[in-house]
CSV table of C-alpha atoms and ligand atoms in Angstrom, one decimal:
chain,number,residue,atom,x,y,z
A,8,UNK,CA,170.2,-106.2,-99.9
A,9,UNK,CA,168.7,-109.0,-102.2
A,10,UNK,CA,165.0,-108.8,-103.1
A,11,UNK,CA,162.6,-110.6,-102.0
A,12,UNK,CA,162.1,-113.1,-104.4
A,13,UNK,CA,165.7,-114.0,-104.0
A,14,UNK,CA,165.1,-113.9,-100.2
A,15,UNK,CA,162.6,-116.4,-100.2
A,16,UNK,CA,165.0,-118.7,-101.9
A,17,UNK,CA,168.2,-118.1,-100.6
A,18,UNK,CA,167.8,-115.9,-97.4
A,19,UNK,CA,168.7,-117.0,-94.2
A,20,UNK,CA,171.7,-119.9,-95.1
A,21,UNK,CA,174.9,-119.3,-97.5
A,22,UNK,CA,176.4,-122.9,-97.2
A,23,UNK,CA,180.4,-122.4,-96.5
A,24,UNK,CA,182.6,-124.1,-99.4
A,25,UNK,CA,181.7,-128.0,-99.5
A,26,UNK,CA,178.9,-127.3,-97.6
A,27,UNK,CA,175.0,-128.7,-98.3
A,28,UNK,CA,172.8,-126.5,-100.3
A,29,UNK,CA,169.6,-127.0,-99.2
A,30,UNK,CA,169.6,-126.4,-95.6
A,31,UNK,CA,170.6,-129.5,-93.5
A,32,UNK,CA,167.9,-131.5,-91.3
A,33,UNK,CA,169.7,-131.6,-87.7
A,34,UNK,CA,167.4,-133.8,-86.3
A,35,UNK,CA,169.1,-134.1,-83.3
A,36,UNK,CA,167.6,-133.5,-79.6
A,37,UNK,CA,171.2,-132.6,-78.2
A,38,UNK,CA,174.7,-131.4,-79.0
A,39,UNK,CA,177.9,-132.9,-77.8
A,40,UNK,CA,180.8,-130.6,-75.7
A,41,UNK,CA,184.0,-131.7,-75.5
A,42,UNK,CA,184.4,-129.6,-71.8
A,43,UNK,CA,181.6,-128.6,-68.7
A,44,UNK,CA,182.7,-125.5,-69.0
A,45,UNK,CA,182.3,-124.8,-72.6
A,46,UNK,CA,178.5,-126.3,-71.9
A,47,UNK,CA,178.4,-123.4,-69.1
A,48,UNK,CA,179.0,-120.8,-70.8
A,49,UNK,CA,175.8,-121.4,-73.3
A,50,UNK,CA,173.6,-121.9,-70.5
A,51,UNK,CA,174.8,-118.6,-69.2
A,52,UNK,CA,174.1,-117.0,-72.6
A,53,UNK,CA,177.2,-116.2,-72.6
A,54,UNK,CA,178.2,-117.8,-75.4
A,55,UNK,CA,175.8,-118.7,-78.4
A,56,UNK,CA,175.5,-122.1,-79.6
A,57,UNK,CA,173.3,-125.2,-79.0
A,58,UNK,CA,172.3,-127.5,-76.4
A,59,UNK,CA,168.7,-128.8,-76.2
A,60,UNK,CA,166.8,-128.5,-79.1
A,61,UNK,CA,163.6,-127.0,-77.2
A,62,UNK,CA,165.3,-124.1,-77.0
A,63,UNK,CA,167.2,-123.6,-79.8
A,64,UNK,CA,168.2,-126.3,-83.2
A,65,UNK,CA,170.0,-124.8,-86.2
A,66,UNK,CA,167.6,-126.0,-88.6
A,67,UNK,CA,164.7,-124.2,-86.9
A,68,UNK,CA,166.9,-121.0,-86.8
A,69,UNK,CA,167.9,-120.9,-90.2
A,70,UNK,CA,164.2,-120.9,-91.1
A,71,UNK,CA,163.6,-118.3,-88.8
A,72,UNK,CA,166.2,-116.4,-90.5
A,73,UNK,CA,164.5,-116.4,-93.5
A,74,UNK,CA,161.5,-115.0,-92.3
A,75,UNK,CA,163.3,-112.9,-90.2
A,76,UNK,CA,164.7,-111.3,-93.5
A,77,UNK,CA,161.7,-111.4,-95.6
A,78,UNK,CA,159.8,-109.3,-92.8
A,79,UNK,CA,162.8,-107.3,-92.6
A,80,UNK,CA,163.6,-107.8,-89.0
A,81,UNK,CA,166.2,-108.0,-86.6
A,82,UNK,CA,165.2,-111.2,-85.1
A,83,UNK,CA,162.8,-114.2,-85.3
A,84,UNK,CA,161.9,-117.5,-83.9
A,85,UNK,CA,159.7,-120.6,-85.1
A,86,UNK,CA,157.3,-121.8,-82.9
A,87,UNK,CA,155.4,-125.1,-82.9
A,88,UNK,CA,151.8,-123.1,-84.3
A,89,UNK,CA,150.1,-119.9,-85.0
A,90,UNK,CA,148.6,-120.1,-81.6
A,91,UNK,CA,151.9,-120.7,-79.9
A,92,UNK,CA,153.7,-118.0,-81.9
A,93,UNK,CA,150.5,-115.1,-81.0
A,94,UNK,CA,150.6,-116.4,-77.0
A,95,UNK,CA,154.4,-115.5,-76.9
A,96,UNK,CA,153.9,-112.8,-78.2
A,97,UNK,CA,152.1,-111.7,-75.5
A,98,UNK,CA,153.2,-113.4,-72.5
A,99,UNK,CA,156.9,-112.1,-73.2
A,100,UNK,CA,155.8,-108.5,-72.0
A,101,UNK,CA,152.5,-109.4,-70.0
A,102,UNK,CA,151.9,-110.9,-66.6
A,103,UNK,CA,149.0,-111.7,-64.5
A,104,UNK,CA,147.4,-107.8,-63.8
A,105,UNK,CA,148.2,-106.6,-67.3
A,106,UNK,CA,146.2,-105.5,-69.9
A,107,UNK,CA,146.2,-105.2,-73.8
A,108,UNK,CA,143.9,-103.6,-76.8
A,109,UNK,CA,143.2,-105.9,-79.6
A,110,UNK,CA,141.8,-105.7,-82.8
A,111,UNK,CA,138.2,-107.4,-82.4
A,112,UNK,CA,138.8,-108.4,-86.2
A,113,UNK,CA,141.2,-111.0,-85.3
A,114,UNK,CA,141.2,-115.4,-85.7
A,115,UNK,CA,138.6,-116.9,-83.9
A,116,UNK,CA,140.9,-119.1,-82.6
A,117,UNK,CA,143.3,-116.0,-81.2
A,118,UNK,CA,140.2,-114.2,-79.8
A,119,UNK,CA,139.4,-117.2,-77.6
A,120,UNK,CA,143.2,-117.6,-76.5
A,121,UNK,CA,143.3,-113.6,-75.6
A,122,UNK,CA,139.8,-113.6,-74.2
A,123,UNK,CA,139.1,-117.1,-72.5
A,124,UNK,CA,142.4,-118.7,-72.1
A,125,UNK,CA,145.0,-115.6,-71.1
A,126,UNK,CA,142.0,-113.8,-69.5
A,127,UNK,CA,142.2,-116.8,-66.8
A,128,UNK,CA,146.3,-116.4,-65.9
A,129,UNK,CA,145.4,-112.7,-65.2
A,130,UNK,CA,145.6,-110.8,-68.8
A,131,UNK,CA,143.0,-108.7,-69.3
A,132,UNK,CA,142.0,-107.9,-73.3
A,133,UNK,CA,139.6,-105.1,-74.2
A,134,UNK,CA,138.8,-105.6,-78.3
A,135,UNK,CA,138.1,-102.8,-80.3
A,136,UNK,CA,136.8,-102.7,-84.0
A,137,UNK,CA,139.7,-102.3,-86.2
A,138,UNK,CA,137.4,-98.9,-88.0
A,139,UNK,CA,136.7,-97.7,-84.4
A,140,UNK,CA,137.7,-94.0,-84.7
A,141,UNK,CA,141.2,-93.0,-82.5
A,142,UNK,CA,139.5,-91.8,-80.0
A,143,UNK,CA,138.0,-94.8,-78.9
A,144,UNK,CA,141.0,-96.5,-79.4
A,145,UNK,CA,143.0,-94.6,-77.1
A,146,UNK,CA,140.1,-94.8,-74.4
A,147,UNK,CA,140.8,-98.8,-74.6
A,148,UNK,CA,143.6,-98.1,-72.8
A,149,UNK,CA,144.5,-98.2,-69.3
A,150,UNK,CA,147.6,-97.6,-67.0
A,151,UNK,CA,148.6,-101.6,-67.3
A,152,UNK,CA,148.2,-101.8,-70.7
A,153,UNK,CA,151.5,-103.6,-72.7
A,154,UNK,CA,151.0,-104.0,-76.4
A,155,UNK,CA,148.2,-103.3,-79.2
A,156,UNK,CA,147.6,-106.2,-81.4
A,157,UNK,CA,145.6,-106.8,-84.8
A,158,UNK,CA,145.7,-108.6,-87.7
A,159,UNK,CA,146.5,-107.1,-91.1
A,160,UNK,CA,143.6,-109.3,-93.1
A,161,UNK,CA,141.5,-110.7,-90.6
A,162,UNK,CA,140.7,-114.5,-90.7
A,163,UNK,CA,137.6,-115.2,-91.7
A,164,UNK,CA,136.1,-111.8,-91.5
A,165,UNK,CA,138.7,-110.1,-94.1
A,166,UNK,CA,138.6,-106.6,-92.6
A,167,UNK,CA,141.7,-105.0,-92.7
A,168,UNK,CA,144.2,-103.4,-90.2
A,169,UNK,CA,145.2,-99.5,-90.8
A,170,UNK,CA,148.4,-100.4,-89.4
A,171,UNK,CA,150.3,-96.9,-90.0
A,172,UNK,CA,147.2,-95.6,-87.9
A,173,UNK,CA,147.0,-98.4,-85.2
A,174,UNK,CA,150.9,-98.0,-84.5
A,175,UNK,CA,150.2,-94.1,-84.0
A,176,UNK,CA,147.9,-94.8,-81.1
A,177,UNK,CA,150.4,-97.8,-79.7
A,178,UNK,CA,153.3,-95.7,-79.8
A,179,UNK,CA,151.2,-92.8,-78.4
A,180,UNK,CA,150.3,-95.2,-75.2
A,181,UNK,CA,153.8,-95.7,-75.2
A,182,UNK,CA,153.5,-99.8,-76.3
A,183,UNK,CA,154.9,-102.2,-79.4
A,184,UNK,CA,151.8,-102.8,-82.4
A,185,UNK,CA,152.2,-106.7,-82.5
A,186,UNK,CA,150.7,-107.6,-86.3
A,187,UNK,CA,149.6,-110.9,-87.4
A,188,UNK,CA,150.3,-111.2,-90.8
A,189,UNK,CA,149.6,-114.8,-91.9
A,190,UNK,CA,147.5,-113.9,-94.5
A,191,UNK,CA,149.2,-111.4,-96.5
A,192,UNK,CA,153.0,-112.8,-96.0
A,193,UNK,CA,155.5,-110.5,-96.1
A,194,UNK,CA,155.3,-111.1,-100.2
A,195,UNK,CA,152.3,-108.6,-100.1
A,196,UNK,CA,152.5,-106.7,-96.7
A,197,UNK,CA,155.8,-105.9,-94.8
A,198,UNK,CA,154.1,-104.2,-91.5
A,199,UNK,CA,157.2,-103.2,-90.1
A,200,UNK,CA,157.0,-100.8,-93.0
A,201,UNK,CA,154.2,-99.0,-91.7
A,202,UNK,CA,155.4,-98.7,-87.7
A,203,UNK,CA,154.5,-102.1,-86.3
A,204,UNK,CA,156.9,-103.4,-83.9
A,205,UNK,CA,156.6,-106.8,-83.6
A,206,UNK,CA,155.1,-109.7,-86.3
A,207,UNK,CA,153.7,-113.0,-86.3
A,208,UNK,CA,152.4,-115.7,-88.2
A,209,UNK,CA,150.7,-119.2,-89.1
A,210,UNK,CA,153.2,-120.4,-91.2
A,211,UNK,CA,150.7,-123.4,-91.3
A,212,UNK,CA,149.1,-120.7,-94.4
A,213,UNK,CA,150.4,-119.6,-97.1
A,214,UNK,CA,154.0,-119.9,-95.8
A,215,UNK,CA,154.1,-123.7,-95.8
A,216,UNK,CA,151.6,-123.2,-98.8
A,217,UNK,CA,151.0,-126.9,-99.0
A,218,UNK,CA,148.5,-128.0,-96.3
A,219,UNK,CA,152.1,-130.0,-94.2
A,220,UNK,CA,152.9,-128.8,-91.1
A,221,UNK,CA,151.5,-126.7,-88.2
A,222,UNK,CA,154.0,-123.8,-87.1
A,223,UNK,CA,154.3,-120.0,-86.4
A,224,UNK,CA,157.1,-117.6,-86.0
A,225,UNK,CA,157.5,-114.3,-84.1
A,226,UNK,CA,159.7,-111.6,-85.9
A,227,UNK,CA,161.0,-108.6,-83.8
A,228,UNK,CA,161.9,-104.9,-86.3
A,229,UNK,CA,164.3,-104.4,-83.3
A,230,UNK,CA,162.4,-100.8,-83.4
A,231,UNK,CA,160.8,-100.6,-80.1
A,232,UNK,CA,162.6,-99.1,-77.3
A,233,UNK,CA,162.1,-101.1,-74.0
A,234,UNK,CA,164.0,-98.9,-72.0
A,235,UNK,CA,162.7,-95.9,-72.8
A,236,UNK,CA,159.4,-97.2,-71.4
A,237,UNK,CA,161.3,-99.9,-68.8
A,238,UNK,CA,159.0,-99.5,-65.5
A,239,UNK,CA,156.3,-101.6,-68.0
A,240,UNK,CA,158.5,-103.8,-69.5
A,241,UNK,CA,160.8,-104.9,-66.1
A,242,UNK,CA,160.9,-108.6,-67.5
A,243,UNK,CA,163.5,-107.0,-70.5
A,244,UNK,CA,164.7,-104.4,-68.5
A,245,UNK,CA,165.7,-105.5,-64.9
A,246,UNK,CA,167.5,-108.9,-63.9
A,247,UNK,CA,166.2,-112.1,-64.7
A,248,UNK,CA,166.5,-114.0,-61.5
A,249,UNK,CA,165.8,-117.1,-63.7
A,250,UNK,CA,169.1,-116.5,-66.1
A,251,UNK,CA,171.8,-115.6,-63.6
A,252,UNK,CA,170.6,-111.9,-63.4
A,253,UNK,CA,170.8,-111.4,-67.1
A,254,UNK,CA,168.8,-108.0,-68.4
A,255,UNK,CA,168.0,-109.1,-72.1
A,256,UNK,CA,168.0,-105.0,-73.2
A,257,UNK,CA,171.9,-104.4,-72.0
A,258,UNK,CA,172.9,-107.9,-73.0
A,259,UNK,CA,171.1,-108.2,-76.3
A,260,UNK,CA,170.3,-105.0,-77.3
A,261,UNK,CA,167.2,-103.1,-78.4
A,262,UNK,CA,167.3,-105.5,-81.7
A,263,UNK,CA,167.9,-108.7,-79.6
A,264,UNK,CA,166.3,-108.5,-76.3
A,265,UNK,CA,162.4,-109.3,-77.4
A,266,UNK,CA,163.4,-112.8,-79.3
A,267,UNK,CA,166.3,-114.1,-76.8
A,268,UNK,CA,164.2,-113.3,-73.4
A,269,UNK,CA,161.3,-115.8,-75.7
A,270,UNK,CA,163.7,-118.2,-76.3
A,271,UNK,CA,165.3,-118.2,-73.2
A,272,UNK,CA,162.2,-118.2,-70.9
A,273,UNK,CA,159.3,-119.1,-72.8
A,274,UNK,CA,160.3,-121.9,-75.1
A,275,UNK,CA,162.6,-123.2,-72.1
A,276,UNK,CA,159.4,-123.8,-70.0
A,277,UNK,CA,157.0,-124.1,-72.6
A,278,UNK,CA,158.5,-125.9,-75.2
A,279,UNK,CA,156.2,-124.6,-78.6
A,280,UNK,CA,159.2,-125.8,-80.9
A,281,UNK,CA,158.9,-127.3,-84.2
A,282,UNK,CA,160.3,-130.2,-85.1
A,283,UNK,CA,163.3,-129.7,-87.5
A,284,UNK,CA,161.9,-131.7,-90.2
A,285,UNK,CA,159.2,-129.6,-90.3
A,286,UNK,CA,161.0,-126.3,-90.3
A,287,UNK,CA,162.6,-128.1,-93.4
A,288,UNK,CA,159.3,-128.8,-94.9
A,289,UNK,CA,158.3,-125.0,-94.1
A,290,UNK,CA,161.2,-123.6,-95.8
A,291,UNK,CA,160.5,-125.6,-99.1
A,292,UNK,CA,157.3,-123.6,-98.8
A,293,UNK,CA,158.8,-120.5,-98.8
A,294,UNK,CA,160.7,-120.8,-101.6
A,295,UNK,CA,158.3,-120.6,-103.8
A,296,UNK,CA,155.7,-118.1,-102.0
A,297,UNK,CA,156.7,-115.2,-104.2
A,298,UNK,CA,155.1,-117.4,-107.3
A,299,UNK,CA,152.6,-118.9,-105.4
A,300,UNK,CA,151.4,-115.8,-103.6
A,301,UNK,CA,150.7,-113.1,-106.6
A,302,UNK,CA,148.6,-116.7,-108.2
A,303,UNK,CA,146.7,-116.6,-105.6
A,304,UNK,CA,145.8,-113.6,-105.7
A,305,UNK,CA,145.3,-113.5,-109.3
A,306,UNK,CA,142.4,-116.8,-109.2
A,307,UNK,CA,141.0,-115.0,-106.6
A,308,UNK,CA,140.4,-111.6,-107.9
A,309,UNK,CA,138.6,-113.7,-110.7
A,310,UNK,CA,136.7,-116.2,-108.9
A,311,UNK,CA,135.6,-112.7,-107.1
A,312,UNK,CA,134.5,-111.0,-110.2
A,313,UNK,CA,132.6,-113.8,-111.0
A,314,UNK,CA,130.4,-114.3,-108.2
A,315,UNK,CA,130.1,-110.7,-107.7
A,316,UNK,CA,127.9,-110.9,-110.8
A,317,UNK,CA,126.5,-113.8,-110.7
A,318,UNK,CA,122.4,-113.1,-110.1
A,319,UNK,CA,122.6,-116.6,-107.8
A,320,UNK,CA,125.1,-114.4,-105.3
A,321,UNK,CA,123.4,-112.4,-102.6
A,322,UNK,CA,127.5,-110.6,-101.1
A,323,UNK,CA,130.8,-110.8,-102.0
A,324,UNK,CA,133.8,-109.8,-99.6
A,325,UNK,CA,137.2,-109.4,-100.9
A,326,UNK,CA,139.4,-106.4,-100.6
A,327,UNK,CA,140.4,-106.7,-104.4
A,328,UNK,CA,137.0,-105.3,-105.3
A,329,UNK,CA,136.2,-101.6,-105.8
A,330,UNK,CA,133.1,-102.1,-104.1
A,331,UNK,CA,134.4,-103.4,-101.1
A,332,UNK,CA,134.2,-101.4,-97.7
A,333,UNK,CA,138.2,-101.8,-97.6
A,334,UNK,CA,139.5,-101.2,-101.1
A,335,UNK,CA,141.0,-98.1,-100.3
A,336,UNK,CA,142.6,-99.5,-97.6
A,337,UNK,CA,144.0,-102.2,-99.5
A,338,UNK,CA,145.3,-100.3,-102.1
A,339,UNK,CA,147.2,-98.6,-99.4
A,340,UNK,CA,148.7,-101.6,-97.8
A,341,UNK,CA,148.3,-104.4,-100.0
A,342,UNK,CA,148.9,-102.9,-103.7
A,343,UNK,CA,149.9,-106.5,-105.2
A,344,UNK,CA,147.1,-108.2,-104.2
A,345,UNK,CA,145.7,-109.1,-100.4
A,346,UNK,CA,145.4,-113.1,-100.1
A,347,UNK,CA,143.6,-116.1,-101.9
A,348,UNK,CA,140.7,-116.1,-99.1
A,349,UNK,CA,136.9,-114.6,-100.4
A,350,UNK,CA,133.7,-115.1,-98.6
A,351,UNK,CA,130.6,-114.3,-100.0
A,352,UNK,CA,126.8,-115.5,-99.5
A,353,UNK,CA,124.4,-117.0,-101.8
A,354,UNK,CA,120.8,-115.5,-101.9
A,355,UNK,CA,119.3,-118.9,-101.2
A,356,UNK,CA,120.6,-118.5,-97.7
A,357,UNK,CA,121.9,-121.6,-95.8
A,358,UNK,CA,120.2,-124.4,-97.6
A,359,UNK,CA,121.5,-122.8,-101.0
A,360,UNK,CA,125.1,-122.8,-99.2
A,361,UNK,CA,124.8,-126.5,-99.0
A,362,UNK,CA,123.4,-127.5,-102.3
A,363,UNK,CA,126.1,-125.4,-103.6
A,364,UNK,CA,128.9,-127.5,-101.4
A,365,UNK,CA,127.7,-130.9,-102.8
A,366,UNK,CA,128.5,-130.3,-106.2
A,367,UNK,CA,132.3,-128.6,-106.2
A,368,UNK,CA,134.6,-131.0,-107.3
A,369,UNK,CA,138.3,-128.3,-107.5
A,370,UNK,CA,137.5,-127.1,-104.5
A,371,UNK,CA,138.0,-129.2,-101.6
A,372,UNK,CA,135.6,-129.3,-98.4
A,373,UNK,CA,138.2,-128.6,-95.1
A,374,UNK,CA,138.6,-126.2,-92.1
A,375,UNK,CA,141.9,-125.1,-93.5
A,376,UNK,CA,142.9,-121.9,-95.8
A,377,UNK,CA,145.5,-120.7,-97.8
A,378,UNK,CA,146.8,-123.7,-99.5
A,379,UNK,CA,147.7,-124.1,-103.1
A,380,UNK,CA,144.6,-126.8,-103.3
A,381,UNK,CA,141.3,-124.7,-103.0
A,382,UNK,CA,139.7,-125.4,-100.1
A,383,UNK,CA,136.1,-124.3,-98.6
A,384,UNK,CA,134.0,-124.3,-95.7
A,385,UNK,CA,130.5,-123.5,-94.7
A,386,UNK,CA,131.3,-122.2,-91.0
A,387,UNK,CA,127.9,-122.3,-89.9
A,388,UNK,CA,127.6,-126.6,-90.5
A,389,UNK,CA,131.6,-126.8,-89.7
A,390,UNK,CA,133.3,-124.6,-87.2
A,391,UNK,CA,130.3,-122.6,-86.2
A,392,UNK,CA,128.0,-125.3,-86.1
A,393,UNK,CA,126.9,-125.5,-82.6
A,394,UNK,CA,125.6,-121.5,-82.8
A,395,UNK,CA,122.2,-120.5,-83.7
A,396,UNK,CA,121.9,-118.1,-87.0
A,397,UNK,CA,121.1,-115.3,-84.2
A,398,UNK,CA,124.7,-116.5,-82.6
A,399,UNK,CA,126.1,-116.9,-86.0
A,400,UNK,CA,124.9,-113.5,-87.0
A,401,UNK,CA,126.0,-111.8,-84.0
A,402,UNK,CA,129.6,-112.8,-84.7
A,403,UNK,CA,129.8,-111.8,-88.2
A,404,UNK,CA,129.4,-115.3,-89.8
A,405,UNK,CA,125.9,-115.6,-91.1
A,406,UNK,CA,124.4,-118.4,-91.6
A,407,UNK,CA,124.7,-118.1,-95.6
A,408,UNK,CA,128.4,-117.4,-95.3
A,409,UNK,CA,131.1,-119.5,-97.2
A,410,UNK,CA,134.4,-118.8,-97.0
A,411,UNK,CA,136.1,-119.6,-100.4
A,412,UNK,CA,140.2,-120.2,-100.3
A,413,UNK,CA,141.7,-119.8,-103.8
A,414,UNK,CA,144.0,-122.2,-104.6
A,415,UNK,CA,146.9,-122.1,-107.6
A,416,UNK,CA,145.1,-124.7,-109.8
A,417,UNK,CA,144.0,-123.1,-113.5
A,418,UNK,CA,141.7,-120.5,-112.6
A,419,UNK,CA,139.3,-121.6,-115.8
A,420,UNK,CA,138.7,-124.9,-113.7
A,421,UNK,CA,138.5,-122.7,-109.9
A,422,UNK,CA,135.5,-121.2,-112.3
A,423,UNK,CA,133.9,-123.5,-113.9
A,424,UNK,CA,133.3,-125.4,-110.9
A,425,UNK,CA,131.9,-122.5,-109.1
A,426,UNK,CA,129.8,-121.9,-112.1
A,427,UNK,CA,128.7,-125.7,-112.3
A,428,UNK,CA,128.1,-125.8,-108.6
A,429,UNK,CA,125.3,-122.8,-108.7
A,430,UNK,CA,123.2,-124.8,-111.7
A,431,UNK,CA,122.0,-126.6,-108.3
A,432,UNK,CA,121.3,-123.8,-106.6
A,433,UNK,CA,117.4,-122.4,-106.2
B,523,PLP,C1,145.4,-120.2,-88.5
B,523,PLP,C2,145.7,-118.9,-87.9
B,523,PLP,C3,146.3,-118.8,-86.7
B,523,PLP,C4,146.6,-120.0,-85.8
B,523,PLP,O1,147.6,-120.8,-86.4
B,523,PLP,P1,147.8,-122.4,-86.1
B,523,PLP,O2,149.0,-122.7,-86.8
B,523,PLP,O3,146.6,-123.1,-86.6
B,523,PLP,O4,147.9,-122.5,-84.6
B,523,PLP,C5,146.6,-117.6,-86.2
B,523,PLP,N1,146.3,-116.5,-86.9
B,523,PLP,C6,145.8,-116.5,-88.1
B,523,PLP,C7,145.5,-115.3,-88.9
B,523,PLP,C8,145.5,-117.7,-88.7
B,523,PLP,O5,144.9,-117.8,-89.9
């Protein structure tokens, strides 16, 4: 097998003889059949091949093959966002009455899904600290309970996942470790490594790389046995009265079933597709994310070193420092470097966290992360805003807090702004 560099060039698409090199744009809502019958036989899965492009396109699936390689999987799918790609992960083992443990260190945007949003069609989530100790962990669970879920850095809060432990305890309670792991990419973590079952991501990060396109995908390691567990997982395992009576395990297999029974039910009535052109625009992206990622780690772990002794700077988080609550962890899973993303808190407090905002001139003000531009945000006036610095404190984002995403440009110029910035701060 190629490595991964080559991978993230070339993986997923060997044009034929005569064929494009770059992979084609089908931008196409339907395919053309020259019988009914040959159309029948794709609708009963029987064959493979393409009909409706929200369910499948080959431009979206030759992306997913990518990722699908670079995660080392057996099979993947793109989906339409981050959100989209962490909700089917979920909903394609859970129904109303089910439960699942989660990773309380997770995005903001995925807690409210799981706790607000699924809670509501019948999913119950209990969150756990990703340092609670096994014990507690295994007391989160409950008869009904289908999957474990974290994220290997969390988004904003940076804490890592001890995924080797976390699939212990999921494959203990007999369930799949689903890991989020938009912020590392598979350049710097490969979960499956360490026992997780199934992956997703916000290729809308570092994947895309360039601030483009909203999208996610789902990869499946093909490692988790559904029928050896097949009373909890009956939507894999038994019939689906929907397809004709298909059962995804015996028709698919163990390293099939998870991705076609998505495809087949979830995008079919949900529809979270991308749109080809952006799978295209994705996949330019990942070309280049084995340069782009070690950079960003690189300007980081300086930008961090900096502020960590500057006398203006009250905190720093980043794994990459020894001082940090998760360095040992890192060094564990993330030996190359974690991400671009640092937070850290001036000693001024709030007002000195907007001084400091007015006068960066590299670095970008936006809600988004993990794009080769450096971008930063000051949650509590942004996406926090309507808390109070009680509320703000409560949920880990203090009201001095700025998160800090290192971007690729020359790191001397990342710095010197910072440094210019903090003359104006008291
Ligand atoms: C951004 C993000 C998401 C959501 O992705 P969207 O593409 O914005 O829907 C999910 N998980 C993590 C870790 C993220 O950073």
């Amino acid at each position: 097998m190629s490595k991964i560099a080559t991978q993230c060039v070339q993986g997923g698409y060997t044009p034929k003889n005569g064929e494009p090199r770059q992979i084609p744009i089908i931008q196409s809502t339907t395919f053309k059949y020259d019988t009914s019958e040959d159309m029948g036989l794709l609708f009963d899965l029987k064959a493979s091949g393409y009909f409706y492009t929200r369910l499948q396109n080959p431009t979206n699936d030759l992306v997913a093959a990518k990722i699908c390689e670079l995660e080392g999987g057996t099979a993947a799918v793109l989906t339409s966002s981050g959100q989209a790609a962490n909700f089917f992960s979920i909903f394609n083992i859970c129904s109303a009455g089910d439960h699942v443990v989660a990773s309380s260190a997770i995005y903001g945007g995925t807690f409210n899904l799981f706790g607000v949003t699924m809670k509501r069609m019948g999913i119950d989530f209990t969150f756990v600290r990703p340092d609670a100790t096994d014990d507690e962990i295994h007391a989160a669970f409950r008869p009904n309970t289908k999957a474990l879920f974290g994220e290997t850095i969390a988004n904003p809060a940076l804490d890592i996942l001890d995924i080797e432990r976390f699939a212990n305890i999921a494959h203990a309670n007999g369930v799949p470790l689903i890991v989020d792991n938009t912020f590392p990419t598979p350049i710097n973590c490969r979960p499956f490594e360490w026992g997780a079952d199934i992956v997703t991501h916000a290729t809308t990060k570092y994947m895309d790389g360039h601030g483009t396109c909203v999208g996610g995908a789902i990869v499946d390691s093909g490692n988790f046995c559904w029928d050896d567990h097949a009373d909890k997982y009956p939507g894999l395992t038994t019939p689906d009265a929907s397809y004709h009576g298909i059962t995804y395990t015996k028709q698919f297999g163990q390293a099939g079933a998870f991705i076609t029974k998505c495809v087949a039910q979830l995008m079919r009535d949900f529809g979270c597709i991308p749109s080809p052109h952006n799978s295209f625009l994705l996949n330019l992206g990942l070309e280049s994310l084995h340069v782009r990622m070690p950079r960003h780690c690189e300007n980081a772990q300086a930008v961090a070193e900096f502020l960590e002794k500057h006398p203006k700077v009250a905190w720093v988080n980043f794994c990459g420092l020894p001082s940090n609550r998760y360095y040992a962890l890192a060094q564990k899973y993330l030996p190359n470097g974690s991400c671009g993303v640092i937070s850290f808190g001036l000693k001024g407090g709030r007002v000195a966290a907007e001084e400091f905002m007015k006068h960066l001139q590299v670095a970008i003000i936006a809600t988004h992360v993990a794009d080769a531009h450096s971008c930063i945000l000051h949650p509590a006036n942004a996406t926090h805003r309507q808390l109070s610095d009680d509320e703000l404190r409560a949920c880990g984002v203090g009201p001095d807090l700025i998160r800090l995403s290192v971007g690729i440009e020359d790191v001397a110029d990342i710095l010197a702004d910072v440094e210019n910035a903090l003359t104006f701060v008291k």
